CSV table of C-alpha atoms and ligand atoms in Angstrom, one decimal:
chain,number,residue,atom,x,y,z
A,1,MET,CA,1.6,-5.3,32.0
A,2,LYS,CA,0.1,-3.5,34.6
A,3,ARG,CA,-0.6,0.0,33.7
A,4,SER,CA,-0.7,3.2,36.0
A,5,LEU,CA,-1.9,6.6,35.6
A,6,SER,CA,1.6,7.9,35.3
A,7,PHE,CA,2.0,5.3,32.0
A,8,LEU,CA,-0.8,7.5,30.6
A,9,LEU,CA,-0.1,10.7,31.8
A,10,GLY,CA,3.9,11.0,32.1
A,11,VAL,CA,5.1,10.9,28.8
A,12,PHE,CA,3.8,11.4,25.2
A,13,ILE,CA,5.5,10.6,22.4
A,14,SER,CA,3.4,13.1,20.4
A,15,SER,CA,5.3,14.4,17.7
A,16,ILE,CA,5.2,10.9,15.8
A,17,VAL,CA,1.3,10.4,16.5
A,18,ASP,CA,-0.7,12.0,13.8
A,19,LEU,CA,-3.8,13.0,16.0
A,20,THR,CA,-5.6,15.1,13.1
A,21,LYS,CA,-6.9,11.8,11.9
A,22,ALA,CA,-9.0,10.5,14.5
A,23,THR,CA,-9.0,6.7,15.4
A,24,PRO,CA,-12.3,5.6,16.0
A,25,CYS,CA,-13.0,2.8,19.2
A,26,THR,CA,-15.2,1.5,21.5
A,27,VAL,CA,-15.0,2.0,25.2
A,28,GLU,CA,-15.0,-1.4,26.7
A,29,ASP,CA,-17.4,-1.4,29.6
A,30,THR,CA,-19.9,1.0,28.2
A,31,LYS,CA,-19.4,0.2,24.6
A,32,LEU,CA,-19.9,3.6,23.5
A,33,SER,CA,-18.2,4.9,20.6
A,34,GLY,CA,-15.1,6.7,20.8
A,35,GLU,CA,-12.0,8.3,19.4
A,36,CYS,CA,-8.5,7.7,20.4
A,37,LYS,CA,-6.9,10.5,22.3
A,38,PHE,CA,-4.3,11.2,24.8
A,39,MET,CA,-5.5,11.0,28.2
A,40,THR,CA,-5.0,14.9,29.1
A,41,ASP,CA,-7.3,15.7,25.8
A,42,CYS,CA,-10.3,13.6,27.3
A,43,PRO,CA,-11.5,15.7,30.5
A,44,VAL,CA,-14.2,13.0,31.1
A,45,LEU,CA,-11.9,10.2,31.5
A,46,PHE,CA,-9.5,12.2,33.5
A,47,ALA,CA,-12.5,13.2,36.0
A,48,GLU,CA,-13.2,9.4,36.1
A,49,TYR,CA,-9.8,8.4,37.0
A,50,GLN,CA,-9.5,11.1,39.5
A,51,LYS,CA,-13.0,10.2,41.1
A,52,TYR,CA,-13.2,6.6,40.7
A,53,ARG,CA,-9.7,5.5,40.0
A,54,LYS,CA,-11.2,3.8,36.9
A,55,MET,CA,-8.8,3.1,34.3
A,56,PRO,CA,-9.6,3.8,30.5
A,57,THR,CA,-9.6,1.6,27.6
A,58,ILE,CA,-6.2,1.7,26.0
A,59,CYS,CA,-6.1,2.4,22.4
A,60,ASP,CA,-2.6,2.0,21.4
A,61,PRO,CA,0.0,1.3,24.4
A,62,ARG,CA,2.8,2.7,21.9
A,63,TYR,CA,1.2,6.0,21.7
A,64,ARG,CA,-0.3,6.2,25.3
A,65,THR,CA,-4.0,6.8,23.5
A,66,VAL,CA,-7.1,6.0,25.2
A,67,CYS,CA,-10.7,5.5,23.9
A,68,CYS,CA,-12.3,8.8,24.6
A,69,PRO,CA,-16.2,8.4,24.6
A,70,LEU,CA,-17.4,10.3,21.8
A,71,GLU,CA,-20.8,11.8,22.7
A,72,ILE,CA,-20.1,13.2,26.3
A,73,THR,CA,-16.9,15.0,24.9
A,74,THR,CA,-18.6,16.5,22.4
A,75,THR,CA,-21.5,17.8,24.2
A,76,THR,CA,-19.3,19.1,27.0
A,77,THR,CA,-17.0,20.7,24.7
A,78,THR,CA,-19.4,22.4,22.4
A,79,THR,CA,-21.9,23.7,25.2
A,80,THR,CA,-19.7,25.1,27.7
A,81,GLN,CA,-16.8,26.4,25.1
A,82,SER,CA,-18.7,29.9,24.4
A,83,THR,CA,-20.3,30.4,27.8
A,84,LYS,CA,-17.4,30.0,29.7
A,85,ARG,CA,-16.3,32.8,32.1
A,86,ILE,CA,-12.8,34.2,31.8
A,87,SER,CA,-11.6,33.0,35.1
A,88,GLU,CA,-12.8,29.4,33.8
A,89,ARG,CA,-10.7,30.0,30.7
A,90,LYS,CA,-8.2,31.2,32.4
A,91,CYS,CA,-8.0,28.3,34.9
A,92,HIS,CA,-7.4,25.7,31.8
A,93,GLU,CA,-4.8,28.0,30.1
A,94,TYR,CA,-2.7,28.0,33.7
A,95,GLY,CA,-3.1,24.3,34.1
A,96,GLN,CA,-1.0,23.8,31.2
A,97,HIS,CA,2.0,24.8,33.1
A,98,ILE,CA,2.1,21.7,35.2
A,99,PHE,CA,3.4,20.1,32.2
A,100,GLU,CA,7.0,20.4,30.6
A,101,THR,CA,7.8,19.8,26.9
A,102,LYS,CA,11.2,18.6,26.6
A,103,LEU,CA,13.0,17.1,23.6
A,104,VAL,CA,14.3,13.7,24.1
A,105,PRO,CA,16.4,11.7,21.5
A,106,ASN,CA,14.2,9.3,19.6
A,107,PRO,CA,14.3,5.8,20.5
A,108,VAL,CA,14.0,4.7,16.8
A,109,PHE,CA,17.8,5.0,15.7
A,110,GLY,CA,18.7,7.5,13.3
A,111,GLU,CA,15.3,9.7,13.7
A,112,LEU,CA,14.8,13.1,15.0
A,113,PRO,CA,14.3,13.9,18.5
A,114,VAL,CA,10.8,13.4,20.0
A,115,GLU,CA,8.7,15.7,22.2
A,116,LYS,CA,8.0,14.4,25.5
A,117,ARG,CA,5.4,16.1,27.9
A,118,ILE,CA,6.2,15.5,31.7
A,119,ASN,CA,3.7,16.0,34.2
A,120,HIS,CA,4.9,17.5,37.3
A,121,CYS,CA,1.5,17.6,39.5
A,122,ALA,CA,2.8,17.4,43.3
A,123,HIS,CA,-0.5,16.8,44.7
A,124,ASN,CA,-1.0,14.0,47.5
A,125,VAL,CA,-3.8,12.3,46.2
A,126,VAL,CA,-4.3,10.4,49.4
A,127,GLU,CA,-6.9,12.0,52.0
A,128,LEU,CA,-4.5,14.6,54.6
A,129,ILE,CA,-3.7,14.1,57.9
A,130,VAL,CA,-5.8,16.1,60.4
A,131,GLY,CA,-3.9,18.6,62.1
A,132,GLY,CA,-1.7,19.6,59.5
A,133,GLU,CA,1.5,18.6,57.5
A,134,GLU,CA,4.3,20.2,55.4
A,135,ALA,CA,3.5,20.8,51.9
A,136,ARG,CA,5.6,19.3,49.2
A,137,GLU,CA,7.8,21.5,46.8
A,138,GLY,CA,5.0,22.7,44.2
A,139,GLU,CA,1.8,21.2,45.9
A,140,PHE,CA,0.4,24.9,46.0
A,141,PRO,CA,2.4,26.7,43.3
A,142,HIS,CA,0.1,29.9,43.9
A,143,MET,CA,1.1,30.6,47.5
A,144,ALA,CA,2.8,34.0,47.8
A,145,LEU,CA,4.4,35.4,51.0
A,146,ILE,CA,3.6,39.5,51.6
A,147,GLY,CA,6.3,41.6,52.7
A,148,TYR,CA,6.0,45.2,53.8
A,149,SER,CA,7.3,48.6,53.2
A,150,GLU,CA,8.5,49.7,56.6
A,151,GLY,CA,10.7,46.0,56.8
A,152,LYS,CA,12.8,44.1,55.0
A,153,PRO,CA,11.4,42.4,52.2
A,154,ASP,CA,11.3,39.0,54.0
A,155,ASP,CA,9.7,40.7,56.7
A,156,TYR,CA,6.5,38.8,55.9
A,157,GLN,CA,3.4,39.6,57.7
A,158,CYS,CA,0.6,37.8,55.6
A,159,GLY,CA,-0.1,35.1,52.5
A,160,GLY,CA,-1.9,35.3,49.5
A,161,SER,CA,-2.6,33.7,46.4
A,162,LEU,CA,-1.6,34.3,42.9
A,163,ILE,CA,-5.0,34.4,40.5
A,164,SER,CA,-3.0,35.7,37.4
A,165,GLU,CA,0.3,36.4,35.8
A,166,GLU,CA,0.1,40.0,37.6
A,167,PHE,CA,-2.1,39.6,40.4
A,168,ILE,CA,-2.5,38.2,43.8
A,169,LEU,CA,-5.7,38.2,46.0
A,170,SER,CA,-5.2,38.4,49.4
A,171,ALA,CA,-7.2,39.8,52.7
A,172,ALA,CA,-7.8,43.6,52.8
A,173,HIS,CA,-6.4,43.6,56.5
A,174,CYS,CA,-3.3,42.6,55.0
A,175,SER,CA,-2.8,45.7,52.9
A,176,SER,CA,-1.3,47.4,55.6
A,177,THR,CA,0.1,46.6,58.9
A,178,SER,CA,2.3,48.2,61.6
A,179,LYS,CA,5.2,47.4,59.1
A,180,GLY,CA,3.9,49.6,56.5
A,181,VAL,CA,2.0,48.8,53.3
A,182,ALA,CA,2.0,45.4,51.5
A,183,LYS,CA,5.3,45.9,49.0
A,184,PHE,CA,7.0,42.8,48.5
A,185,ALA,CA,5.4,39.2,47.2
A,186,LYS,CA,7.7,36.2,47.1
A,187,LEU,CA,6.3,33.4,44.8
A,188,GLY,CA,7.7,30.0,44.2
A,189,ASN,CA,9.1,28.5,47.3
A,190,ILE,CA,7.8,26.7,50.5
A,191,LYS,CA,10.4,27.9,52.7
A,192,ARG,CA,9.8,31.4,54.1
A,193,TYR,CA,13.5,32.5,54.5
A,194,GLN,CA,15.3,30.7,52.0
A,195,ASN,CA,15.4,31.6,48.2
A,196,THR,CA,16.0,29.5,45.6
A,197,SER,CA,16.4,29.3,41.8
A,198,ASN,CA,12.7,28.8,41.4
A,199,SER,CA,11.5,31.6,43.5
A,200,TRP,CA,11.6,35.2,43.1
A,201,THR,CA,10.3,38.5,44.8
A,202,TYR,CA,7.9,41.1,43.1
A,203,ILE,CA,7.4,44.6,44.0
A,204,ILE,CA,3.3,45.3,44.7
A,205,GLU,CA,2.6,48.3,42.7
A,206,LYS,CA,-0.9,48.8,43.6
A,207,ARG,CA,-3.3,47.8,46.5
A,208,ILE,CA,-7.0,47.5,45.2
A,209,LEU,CA,-9.1,47.3,48.4
A,210,ASN,CA,-12.6,46.0,47.8
A,211,PRO,CA,-14.5,49.5,47.9
A,212,ASN,CA,-16.9,48.3,50.9
A,213,TYR,CA,-14.0,47.1,53.1
A,214,SER,CA,-13.9,48.8,56.8
A,215,SER,CA,-11.3,47.9,58.8
A,216,ARG,CA,-13.9,48.4,61.7
A,217,VAL,CA,-16.0,45.3,60.7
A,218,ALA,CA,-15.1,41.9,59.6
A,219,GLU,CA,-16.9,41.9,56.2
A,220,ASP,CA,-15.6,42.3,52.7
A,221,ASP,CA,-11.9,41.6,53.8
A,222,ILE,CA,-10.5,41.0,50.3
A,223,VAL,CA,-8.1,42.8,48.5
A,224,LEU,CA,-6.0,42.7,44.8
A,225,PHE,CA,-2.4,43.2,44.8
A,226,LYS,CA,-1.1,44.4,41.4
A,227,LEU,CA,2.6,43.4,40.9
A,228,ASN,CA,5.0,45.5,38.7
A,229,GLU,CA,5.9,42.9,36.2
A,230,VAL,CA,3.9,40.2,34.6
A,231,VAL,CA,4.7,37.0,36.4
A,232,LYS,CA,6.5,34.1,34.5
A,233,LEU,CA,4.9,31.2,35.3
A,234,ASN,CA,6.3,27.4,35.6
A,235,ARG,CA,5.7,24.2,37.4
A,236,PHE,CA,6.6,26.2,40.9
A,237,VAL,CA,4.8,29.6,40.0
A,238,ILE,CA,1.0,28.7,39.0
A,239,PRO,CA,-2.3,30.9,39.6
A,240,ILE,CA,-4.9,29.3,41.3
A,241,CYS,CA,-8.5,29.1,39.6
A,242,LEU,CA,-11.2,31.3,40.6
A,243,PRO,CA,-14.8,29.6,41.9
A,244,THR,CA,-17.3,30.1,39.3
A,245,THR,CA,-20.1,28.6,41.2
A,246,ASP,CA,-21.3,28.9,44.7
A,247,VAL,CA,-21.8,25.3,45.0
A,248,LEU,CA,-19.6,23.6,47.3
A,249,THR,CA,-19.1,20.2,46.1
A,250,THR,CA,-17.4,19.0,49.0
A,251,ARG,CA,-17.7,19.5,52.9
A,252,LYS,CA,-14.1,19.8,53.4
A,253,ALA,CA,-11.4,22.3,52.0
A,254,ILE,CA,-7.7,22.6,52.3
A,255,ALA,CA,-6.1,25.9,54.1
A,256,SER,CA,-2.5,26.4,53.7
A,257,GLY,CA,-0.1,28.7,55.3
A,258,TRP,CA,3.2,29.4,57.0
A,259,GLY,CA,1.8,28.9,60.5
A,260,ARG,CA,2.9,25.9,62.8
A,261,GLU,CA,0.6,22.5,62.7
A,262,GLY,CA,-2.7,23.7,63.0
A,263,PHE,CA,-1.8,27.0,62.2
A,264,ALA,CA,-1.8,28.7,65.8
A,265,SER,CA,0.1,32.0,66.3
A,266,ASP,CA,3.7,30.8,65.6
A,267,VAL,CA,5.4,30.5,62.3
A,268,SER,CA,6.6,27.8,60.5
A,269,GLU,CA,9.3,28.2,58.1
A,270,VAL,CA,8.0,25.4,56.0
A,271,LEU,CA,4.6,26.1,54.2
A,272,MET,CA,2.1,24.0,56.0
A,273,LYS,CA,-1.3,22.5,54.9
A,274,VAL,CA,-4.5,21.2,56.9
A,275,ILE,CA,-7.6,19.7,55.9
A,276,ILE,CA,-10.7,21.7,57.3
A,277,GLU,CA,-14.4,21.0,57.6
A,278,TYR,CA,-17.1,23.9,57.0
A,279,PHE,CA,-19.2,24.5,60.4
A,280,SER,CA,-22.7,25.2,60.4
A,281,GLN,CA,-24.1,28.4,60.7
A,282,GLU,CA,-25.5,28.1,64.1
A,283,THR,CA,-22.5,26.9,65.5
A,284,CYS,CA,-20.6,29.3,63.9
A,285,ASN,CA,-22.7,32.2,65.2
A,286,ARG,CA,-22.7,31.2,68.7
A,287,ILE,CA,-19.1,30.8,69.0
A,288,TYR,CA,-18.4,34.2,67.2
A,289,SER,CA,-21.6,36.0,68.5
A,290,ASP,CA,-19.4,38.5,71.2
A,291,ASP,CA,-17.0,39.6,68.3
A,292,SER,CA,-17.3,43.3,68.0
A,293,LYS,CA,-16.1,43.1,64.4
A,294,LEU,CA,-19.5,41.4,63.4
A,295,THR,CA,-22.6,43.3,62.9
A,296,GLN,CA,-25.7,42.6,65.0
A,297,ASN,CA,-26.9,39.9,62.2
A,298,GLY,CA,-23.9,37.8,63.2
A,299,ILE,CA,-21.7,36.3,60.4
A,300,ASN,CA,-23.0,37.0,56.8
A,301,PHE,CA,-22.8,33.7,55.2
A,302,ASP,CA,-23.2,35.0,51.6
A,303,LYS,CA,-19.9,36.5,52.1
A,304,MET,CA,-18.2,34.5,54.6
A,305,ILE,CA,-17.2,30.8,55.2
A,306,CYS,CA,-16.7,29.2,58.7
A,307,ALA,CA,-14.5,26.2,58.6
A,308,GLY,CA,-12.0,24.3,61.3
A,309,SER,CA,-10.8,21.2,62.2
A,310,THR,CA,-13.7,19.5,64.5
A,311,ASN,CA,-11.7,16.7,65.1
A,312,LYS,CA,-8.7,17.9,67.4
A,313,THR,CA,-11.4,20.2,69.6
A,314,GLY,CA,-9.8,21.4,72.5
A,315,ASP,CA,-6.1,19.7,72.1
A,316,THR,CA,-4.3,22.7,70.7
A,317,CYS,CA,-6.3,25.4,72.8
A,318,ASP,CA,-6.5,24.0,76.2
A,319,GLY,CA,-3.6,21.6,77.2
A,320,ASP,CA,-0.7,22.9,75.6
A,321,SER,CA,1.6,24.9,77.8
A,322,GLY,CA,2.2,28.4,77.0
A,323,LYS,CA,-1.0,28.9,75.2
A,324,LYS,CA,-3.7,30.6,77.1
A,325,PRO,CA,-6.4,28.3,78.0
A,326,ILE,CA,-9.5,29.5,76.2
A,327,ASN,CA,-13.4,29.3,77.1
A,328,LYS,CA,-14.8,28.2,73.6
A,329,PHE,CA,-17.7,30.4,73.6
A,330,SER,CA,-15.9,33.7,74.7
A,331,MET,CA,-12.7,34.0,72.8
A,332,ASN,CA,-10.6,37.3,71.6
A,333,LEU,CA,-10.7,36.9,68.2
A,334,THR,CA,-8.4,39.1,65.9
A,335,GLN,CA,-7.8,39.8,62.3
A,336,THR,CA,-4.1,40.0,62.9
A,337,TYR,CA,-4.3,36.2,62.9
A,338,SER,CA,-0.8,35.4,62.6
A,339,ASN,CA,0.9,35.2,59.2
A,340,VAL,CA,-1.8,32.9,57.8
A,341,SER,CA,-4.0,35.6,57.1
A,342,GLY,CA,-4.7,36.1,53.5
A,343,GLY,CA,-3.9,32.8,52.5
A,344,PRO,CA,-6.3,30.5,50.6
A,345,LEU,CA,-9.0,28.1,51.4
A,346,GLN,CA,-9.0,25.9,48.5
A,347,ILE,CA,-10.5,22.4,47.0
A,348,PHE,CA,-9.2,20.2,44.2
A,349,ARG,CA,-10.9,20.6,40.8
A,350,ASP,CA,-11.8,17.7,39.2
A,351,ASP,CA,-12.2,19.1,35.5
A,352,VAL,CA,-8.6,20.5,35.1
A,353,GLU,CA,-5.7,18.3,36.0
A,354,CYS,CA,-3.8,19.2,39.1
A,355,MET,CA,-5.5,22.6,40.0
A,356,TYR,CA,-7.3,24.1,42.9
A,357,THR,CA,-9.9,26.5,43.3
A,358,ILE,CA,-9.7,29.1,45.6
A,359,VAL,CA,-13.0,29.4,48.0
A,360,GLY,CA,-11.9,31.1,50.5
A,361,ILE,CA,-9.2,33.9,52.0
A,362,THR,CA,-8.2,33.4,55.6
A,363,SER,CA,-9.9,36.7,57.4
A,364,PHE,CA,-9.7,36.1,61.1
A,365,GLY,CA,-10.0,33.3,63.8
A,366,SER,CA,-8.3,33.1,67.5
A,367,VAL,CA,-4.7,33.9,67.6
A,368,TYR,CA,-4.2,31.3,70.4
A,369,CYS,CA,-6.0,28.2,68.6
A,370,GLY,CA,-5.3,28.2,65.2
A,371,LEU,CA,-7.7,26.1,63.0
A,372,ILE,CA,-7.9,23.3,65.2
A,373,GLY,CA,-11.0,23.0,67.2
A,374,ILE,CA,-12.2,26.5,66.9
A,375,PRO,CA,-13.5,27.4,63.2
A,376,ALA,CA,-12.1,30.6,61.6
A,377,ILE,CA,-13.6,32.9,59.3
A,378,TYR,CA,-13.1,33.1,55.6
A,379,THR,CA,-13.8,35.7,52.7
A,380,LYS,CA,-16.0,33.9,50.4
A,381,VAL,CA,-14.3,34.1,47.1
A,382,PHE,CA,-17.4,33.4,44.9
A,383,TYR,CA,-19.3,36.6,46.4
A,384,TYR,CA,-16.7,38.9,44.6
A,385,LEU,CA,-16.1,37.2,41.3
A,386,ASP,CA,-17.6,40.1,39.2
A,387,TRP,CA,-15.5,42.6,41.0
A,388,ILE,CA,-12.3,40.5,40.7
A,389,GLU,CA,-12.6,39.6,37.1
A,390,SER,CA,-13.4,43.5,36.1
A,391,ILE,CA,-10.0,44.2,37.5
A,392,VAL,CA,-8.1,41.4,36.5
A,393,TRP,CA,-9.4,41.0,33.3
A,394,PRO,CA,-10.8,44.5,32.2
A,395,SER,CA,-11.1,43.9,28.5
A,396,GLN,CA,-12.8,40.2,28.7
B,1,NAG,C1,15.8,36.5,49.5
B,1,NAG,O1,15.2,37.7,48.6
B,1,NAG,C2,14.7,38.5,49.2
B,1,NAG,C3,14.3,39.6,47.9
B,1,NAG,O2,15.3,39.8,47.1
B,1,NAG,C4,15.7,39.5,50.4
B,1,NAG,O3,15.3,40.6,50.6
B,1,NAG,C5,16.2,38.4,51.2
B,1,NAG,O4,17.0,38.7,52.3
B,1,NAG,C6,16.7,37.2,50.8
B,1,NAG,N1,16.9,36.1,51.7
B,1,NAG,C7,17.9,35.2,51.8
B,1,NAG,C8,18.1,34.5,53.0
B,1,NAG,O5,18.8,35.4,51.2
B,2,NAG,C1,-20.7,47.0,47.9
B,2,NAG,O1,-21.7,46.9,48.5
B,2,NAG,C2,-22.9,47.1,47.8
B,2,NAG,C3,-24.2,46.8,48.9
B,2,NAG,O2,-24.1,45.5,49.5
B,2,NAG,C4,-23.2,45.8,46.5
B,2,NAG,O3,-24.3,45.9,46.0
B,2,NAG,C5,-21.9,46.1,45.6
B,2,NAG,O4,-21.9,45.2,44.5
B,2,NAG,C6,-20.4,45.9,46.4
B,2,NAG,N1,-19.5,46.5,45.9
B,2,NAG,C7,-18.4,45.3,45.4
B,2,NAG,C8,-17.4,46.1,44.3
B,2,NAG,O5,-18.2,44.5,46.3
B,3,NAG,C1,-12.7,13.2,61.9
B,3,NAG,O1,-12.9,12.2,62.4
B,3,NAG,C2,-13.9,11.0,61.6
B,3,NAG,C3,-13.8,9.9,62.4
B,3,NAG,O2,-12.6,9.5,62.6
B,3,NAG,C4,-13.5,10.9,60.0
B,3,NAG,O3,-14.6,10.5,59.5
B,3,NAG,C5,-13.4,12.4,59.6
B,3,NAG,O4,-13.3,12.4,58.2
B,3,NAG,C6,-12.6,13.1,60.3
B,3,NAG,N1,-12.6,14.7,59.6
B,3,NAG,C7,-11.4,15.1,59.2
B,3,NAG,C8,-11.4,16.7,59.0
B,3,NAG,O5,-10.7,14.5,58.7
B,4,NAG,C1,-8.4,41.3,73.1
B,4,NAG,O1,-8.0,41.9,71.8
B,4,NAG,C2,-7.5,43.1,72.2
B,4,NAG,C3,-7.4,43.9,70.8
B,4,NAG,O2,-7.9,43.5,69.8
B,4,NAG,C4,-6.6,43.5,73.4
B,4,NAG,O3,-6.5,44.9,73.8
B,4,NAG,C5,-7.3,42.8,74.3
B,4,NAG,O4,-6.2,42.9,75.4
B,4,NAG,C6,-7.4,41.3,74.0
B,4,NAG,N1,-7.9,40.8,75.0
B,4,NAG,C7,-7.5,39.3,75.9
B,4,NAG,C8,-8.1,38.9,76.6
B,4,NAG,O5,-6.6,38.8,75.3
B,5,NAG,C1,4.4,37.1,61.4
B,5,NAG,O1,5.7,36.5,61.5
B,5,NAG,C2,7.2,37.5,62.1
B,5,NAG,C3,7.9,36.3,62.1
B,5,NAG,O2,8.0,35.4,63.3
B,5,NAG,C4,6.5,38.0,63.3
B,5,NAG,O3,7.4,38.9,64.0
B,5,NAG,C5,5.1,38.7,63.0
B,5,NAG,O4,4.8,39.4,64.3
B,5,NAG,C6,4.1,38.0,62.7
B,5,NAG,N1,3.0,38.8,62.0
B,5,NAG,C7,1.7,38.9,62.7
B,5,NAG,C8,0.8,39.7,62.2
B,5,NAG,O5,1.6,37.9,63.6
């Protein structure tokens, strides 16, 4: 019988397996000694599967347990447990909401119902299409739409990311617009104007701007919106993980927002995603050298990320009718960057099932080009981690 990952992750008949008594086993290829565990309880095997599609040694097909190597798991769990930052611990905790536990009839006649643990991960494992495509329901469960005090609640001008049960991370320039101050946050939906049984509009109670932010310059474009109630988490509403290291493990990241393909200034009804690459400091500084919102030193790469799609350069900017032709090296850049402002730039996590890390916040770019061809500037979240943690989890 050919086994797939969904076989191992999809269903757990947990109540009839006593995992308090560890069953010893041997990992087939490495010959390391191990213990039989559920796949989700063995981060090492999980990461290997995600990276290399490596199938684990099966312990007992009836209980879907796998042989988890002993040495590696014990060292990683004991050494990191005590030193983990609060954002790291919360990331693991929030990741549990991908799973749903249901009671189902016991396959053994006459026995009590058993618990089934269902994995609702909506990620696309395959490489994303360059140029943007529609997101799936539940694929970016941290995405928020931000509405304003002088408009209707669904007069959205910006995006944001849920980072805890009470806080949304966004761009400081999204804190107030011509439509008033940020007042509403809709969560749990990929459609802009549709309300579903999973979506809910919360009231923003407080806007906490980074104290160094000034609307005159592009730096420190970061804000925390505190909601007036605790958000109920489920598989459609899950906070995104914060970055606890500065290491960019990939050269690519995924931007998501309610912008048209490539995130030009038009608005899309459905949430879009696009894969983009980091630009070199040199290229980015050359492109943005004339921008009045930047200080004389150009872009501060400690605090900012410069990223865009390199593959379709020109396509969106030069050719399309109705769009202004742009001279690549002297563009008009603006922070009222359509409705994708404030939204996340994210990467997959390989240590927590189905979760992302937010590396950037969409800050500014060209209104005409969107993300294709011309790199946009993102606030680098890692730089602000201490500030974020001190507000979101003050007692930790
Ligand atoms: C969705 O809900 C919001 C907030 O309750 C409301 O303002 C908006 O009109 C609703 N939209 C639709 C299409 O029903
Ligand atoms: C504000 O800027 C100063 C000087 O660069 C820095 O030391 C401080 O940590 C910043 N504050 C916050 C909350 O980011
Ligand atoms: C751009 O195209 C090259 C070659 O076709 C490919 O290797 C690269 O991954 C593409 N970039 C993105 C962002 O997909
Ligand atoms: C550039 O943006 C400013 C507002 O920031 C606007 O007044 C001006 O007309 C724009 N220039 C062009 C060429 O679009
Ligand atoms: C956001 O989208 C709405 C609806 O299309 C539009 O009216 C508004 O001007 C956009 N906001 C910005 C900042 O581009």
